[in-house]
GROMACS .gro file of N, CA and C in nm:
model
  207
    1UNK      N    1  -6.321   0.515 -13.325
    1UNK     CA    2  -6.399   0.421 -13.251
    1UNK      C    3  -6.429   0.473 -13.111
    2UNK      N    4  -6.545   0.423 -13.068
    2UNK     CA    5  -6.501   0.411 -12.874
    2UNK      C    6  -6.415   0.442 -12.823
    3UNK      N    7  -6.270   0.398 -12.817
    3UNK     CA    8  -6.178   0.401 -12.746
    3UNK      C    9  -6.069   0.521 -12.738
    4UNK      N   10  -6.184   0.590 -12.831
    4UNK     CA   11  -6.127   0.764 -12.772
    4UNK      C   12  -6.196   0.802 -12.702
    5UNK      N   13  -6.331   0.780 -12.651
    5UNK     CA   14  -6.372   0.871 -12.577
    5UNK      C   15  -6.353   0.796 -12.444
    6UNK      N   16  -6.357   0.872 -12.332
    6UNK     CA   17  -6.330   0.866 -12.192
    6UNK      C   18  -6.404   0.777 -12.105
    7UNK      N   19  -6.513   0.819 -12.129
    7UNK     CA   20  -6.627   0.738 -12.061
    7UNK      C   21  -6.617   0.619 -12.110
    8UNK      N   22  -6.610   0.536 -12.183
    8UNK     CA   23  -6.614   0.424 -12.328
    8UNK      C   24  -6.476   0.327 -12.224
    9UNK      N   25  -6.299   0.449 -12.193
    9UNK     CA   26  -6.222   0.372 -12.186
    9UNK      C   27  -6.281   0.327 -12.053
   10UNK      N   28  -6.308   0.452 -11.964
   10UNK     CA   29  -6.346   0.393 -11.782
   10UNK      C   30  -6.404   0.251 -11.779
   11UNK      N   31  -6.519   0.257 -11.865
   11UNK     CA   32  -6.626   0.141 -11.858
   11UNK      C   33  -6.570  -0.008 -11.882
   12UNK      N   34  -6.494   0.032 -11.997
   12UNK     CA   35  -6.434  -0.098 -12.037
   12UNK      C   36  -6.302  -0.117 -11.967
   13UNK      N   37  -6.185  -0.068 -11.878
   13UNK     CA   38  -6.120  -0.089 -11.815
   13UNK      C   39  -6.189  -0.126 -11.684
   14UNK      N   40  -6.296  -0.078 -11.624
   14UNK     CA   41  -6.380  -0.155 -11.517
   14UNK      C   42  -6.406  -0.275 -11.515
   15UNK      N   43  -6.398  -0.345 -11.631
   15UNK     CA   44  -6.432  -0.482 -11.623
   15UNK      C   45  -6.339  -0.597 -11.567
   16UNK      N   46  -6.460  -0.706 -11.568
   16UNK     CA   47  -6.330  -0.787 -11.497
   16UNK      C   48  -6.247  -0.878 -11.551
   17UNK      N   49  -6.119  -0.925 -11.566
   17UNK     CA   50  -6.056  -1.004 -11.666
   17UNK      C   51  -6.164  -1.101 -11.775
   18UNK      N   52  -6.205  -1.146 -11.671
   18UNK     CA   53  -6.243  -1.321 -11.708
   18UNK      C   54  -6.404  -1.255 -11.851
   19UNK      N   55  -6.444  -1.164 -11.864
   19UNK     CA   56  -6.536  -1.101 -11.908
   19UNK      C   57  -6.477  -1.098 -12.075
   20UNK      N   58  -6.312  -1.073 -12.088
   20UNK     CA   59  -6.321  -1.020 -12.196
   20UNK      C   60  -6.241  -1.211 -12.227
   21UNK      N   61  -6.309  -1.182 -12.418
   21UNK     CA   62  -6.203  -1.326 -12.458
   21UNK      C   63  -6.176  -1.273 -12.598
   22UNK      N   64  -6.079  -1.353 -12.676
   22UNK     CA   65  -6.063  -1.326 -12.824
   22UNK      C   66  -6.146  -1.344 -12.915
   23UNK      N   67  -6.147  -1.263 -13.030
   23UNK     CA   68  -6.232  -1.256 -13.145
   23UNK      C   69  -6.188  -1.326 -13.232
   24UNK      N   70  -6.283  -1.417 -13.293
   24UNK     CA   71  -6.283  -1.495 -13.349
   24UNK      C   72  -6.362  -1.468 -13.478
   25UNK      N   73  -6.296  -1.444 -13.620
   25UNK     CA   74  -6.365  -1.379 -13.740
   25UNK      C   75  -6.367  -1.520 -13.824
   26UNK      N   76  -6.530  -1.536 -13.897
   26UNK     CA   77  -6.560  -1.652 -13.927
   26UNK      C   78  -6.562  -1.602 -14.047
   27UNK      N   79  -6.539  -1.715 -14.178
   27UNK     CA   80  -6.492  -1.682 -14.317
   27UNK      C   81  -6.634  -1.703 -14.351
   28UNK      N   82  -6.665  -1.641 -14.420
   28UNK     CA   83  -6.859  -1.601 -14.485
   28UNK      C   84  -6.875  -1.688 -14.560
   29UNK      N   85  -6.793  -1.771 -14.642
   29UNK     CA   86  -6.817  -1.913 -14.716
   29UNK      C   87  -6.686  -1.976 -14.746
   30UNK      N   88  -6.706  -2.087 -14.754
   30UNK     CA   89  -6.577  -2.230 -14.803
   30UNK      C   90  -6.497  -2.213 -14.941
   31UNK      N   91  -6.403  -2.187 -14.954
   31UNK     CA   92  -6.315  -2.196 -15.056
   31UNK      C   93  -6.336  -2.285 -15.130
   32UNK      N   94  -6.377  -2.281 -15.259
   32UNK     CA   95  -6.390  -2.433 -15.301
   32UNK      C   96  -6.295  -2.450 -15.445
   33UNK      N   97  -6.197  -2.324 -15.479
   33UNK     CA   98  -6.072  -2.360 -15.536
   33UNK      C   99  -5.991  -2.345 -15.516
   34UNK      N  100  -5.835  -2.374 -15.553
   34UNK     CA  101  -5.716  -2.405 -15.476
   34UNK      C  102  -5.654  -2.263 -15.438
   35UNK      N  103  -5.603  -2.281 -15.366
   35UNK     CA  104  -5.492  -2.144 -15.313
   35UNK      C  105  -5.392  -2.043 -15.396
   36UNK      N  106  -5.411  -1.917 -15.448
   36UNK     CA  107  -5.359  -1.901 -15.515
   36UNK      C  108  -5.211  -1.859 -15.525
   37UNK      N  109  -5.088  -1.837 -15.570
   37UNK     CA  110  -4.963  -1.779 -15.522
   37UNK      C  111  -4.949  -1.630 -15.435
   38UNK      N  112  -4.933  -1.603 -15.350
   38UNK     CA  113  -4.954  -1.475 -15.266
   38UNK      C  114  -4.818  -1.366 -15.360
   39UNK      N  115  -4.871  -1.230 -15.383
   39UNK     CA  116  -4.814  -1.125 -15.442
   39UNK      C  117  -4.720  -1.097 -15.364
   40UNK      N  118  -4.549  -1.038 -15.417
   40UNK     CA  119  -4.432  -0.973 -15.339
   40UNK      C  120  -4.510  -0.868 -15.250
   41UNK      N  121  -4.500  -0.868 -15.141
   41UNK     CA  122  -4.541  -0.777 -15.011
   41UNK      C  123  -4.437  -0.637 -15.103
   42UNK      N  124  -4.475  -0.570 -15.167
   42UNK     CA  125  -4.443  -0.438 -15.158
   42UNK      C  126  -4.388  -0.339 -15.054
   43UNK      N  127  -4.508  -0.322 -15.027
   43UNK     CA  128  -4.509  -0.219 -14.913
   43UNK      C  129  -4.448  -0.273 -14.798
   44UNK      N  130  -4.427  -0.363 -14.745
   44UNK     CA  131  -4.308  -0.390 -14.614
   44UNK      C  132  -4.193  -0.377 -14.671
   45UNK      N  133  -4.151  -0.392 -14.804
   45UNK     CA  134  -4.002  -0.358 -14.882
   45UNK      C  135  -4.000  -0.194 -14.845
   46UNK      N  136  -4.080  -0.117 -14.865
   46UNK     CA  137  -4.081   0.028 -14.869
   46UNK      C  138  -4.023   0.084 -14.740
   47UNK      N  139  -4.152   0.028 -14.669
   47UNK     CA  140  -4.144   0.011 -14.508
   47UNK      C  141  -3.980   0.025 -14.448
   48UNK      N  142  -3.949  -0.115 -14.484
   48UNK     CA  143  -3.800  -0.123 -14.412
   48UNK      C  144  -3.687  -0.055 -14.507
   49UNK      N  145  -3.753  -0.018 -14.613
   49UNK     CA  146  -3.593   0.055 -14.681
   49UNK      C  147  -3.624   0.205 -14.629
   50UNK      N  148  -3.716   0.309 -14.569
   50UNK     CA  149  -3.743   0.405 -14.505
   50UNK      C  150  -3.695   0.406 -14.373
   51UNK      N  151  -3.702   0.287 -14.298
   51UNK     CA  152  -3.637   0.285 -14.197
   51UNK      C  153  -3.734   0.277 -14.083
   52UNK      N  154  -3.848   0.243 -14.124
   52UNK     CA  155  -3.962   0.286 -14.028
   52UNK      C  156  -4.016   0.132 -13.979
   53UNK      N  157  -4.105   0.099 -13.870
   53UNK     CA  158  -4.095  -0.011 -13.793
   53UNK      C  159  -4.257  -0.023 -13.854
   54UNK      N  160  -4.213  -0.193 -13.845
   54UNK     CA  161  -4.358  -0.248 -13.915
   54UNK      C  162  -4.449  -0.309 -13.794
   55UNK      N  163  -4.560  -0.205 -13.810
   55UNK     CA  164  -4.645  -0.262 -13.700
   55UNK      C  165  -4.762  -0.384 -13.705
   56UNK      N  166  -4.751  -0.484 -13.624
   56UNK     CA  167  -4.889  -0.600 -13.674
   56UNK      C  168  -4.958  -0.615 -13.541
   57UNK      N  169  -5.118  -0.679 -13.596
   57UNK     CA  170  -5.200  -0.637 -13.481
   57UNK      C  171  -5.186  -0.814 -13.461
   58UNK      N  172  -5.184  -0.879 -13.349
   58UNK     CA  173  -5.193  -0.995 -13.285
   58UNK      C  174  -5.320  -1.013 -13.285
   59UNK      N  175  -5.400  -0.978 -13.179
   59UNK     CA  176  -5.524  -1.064 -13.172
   59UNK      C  177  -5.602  -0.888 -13.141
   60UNK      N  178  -5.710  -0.991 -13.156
   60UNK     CA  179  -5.831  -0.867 -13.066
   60UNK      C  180  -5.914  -0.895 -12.961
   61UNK      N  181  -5.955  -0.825 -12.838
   61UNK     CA  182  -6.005  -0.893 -12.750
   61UNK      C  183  -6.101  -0.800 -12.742
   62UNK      N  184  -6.213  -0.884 -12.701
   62UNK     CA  185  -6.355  -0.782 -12.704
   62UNK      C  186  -6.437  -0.837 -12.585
   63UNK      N  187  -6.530  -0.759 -12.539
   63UNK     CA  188  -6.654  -0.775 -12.405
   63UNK      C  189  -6.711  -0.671 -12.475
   64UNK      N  190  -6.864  -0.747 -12.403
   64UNK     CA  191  -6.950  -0.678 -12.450
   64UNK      C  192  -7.015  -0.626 -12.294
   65UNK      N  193  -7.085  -0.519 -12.312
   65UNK     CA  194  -7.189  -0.421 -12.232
   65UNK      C  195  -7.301  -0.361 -12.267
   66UNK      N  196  -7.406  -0.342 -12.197
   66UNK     CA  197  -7.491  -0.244 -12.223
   66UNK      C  198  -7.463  -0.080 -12.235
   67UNK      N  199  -7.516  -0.028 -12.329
   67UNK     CA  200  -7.466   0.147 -12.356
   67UNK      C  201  -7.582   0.161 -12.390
   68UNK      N  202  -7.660   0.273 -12.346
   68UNK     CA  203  -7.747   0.383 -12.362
   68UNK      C  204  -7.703   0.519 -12.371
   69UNK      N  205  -7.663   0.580 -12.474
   69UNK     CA  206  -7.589   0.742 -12.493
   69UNK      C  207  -7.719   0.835 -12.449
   0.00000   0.00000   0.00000
């Protein structure tokens, strides 16, 4: 993404708090049958019997700008 290149981080660390807010991902249509039983998480079993730390993303925060490359 963006946020490897340099110029990309300057710009967007220039900004000012109040500019950036959370993302908000809207579901593309209404569920209209019931919920189904969710599958044994596998892979976090794997995860913690390796010994390795399970990472989760909280939120995302986004601002927008003008870019001309």
């Amino acid at each position: 993404g963006y946020d490897a290149r340099a110029n990309m981080v300057a710009k967007a660390t220039g900004l000012p708090e109040d500019l950036y807010h959370d993302l908000v991902a809207k579901a593309e249509q209404a569920i209209k049958t019931s919920l189904r039983q969710r599958p044994v998480n596998v892979k976090d079993a794997v995860v913690k019997e390796r010994g390795f730390k399970t990472l989760r993303q909280r939120s995302v925060e986004v601002s927008e700008f003008s870019y001309r490359p």
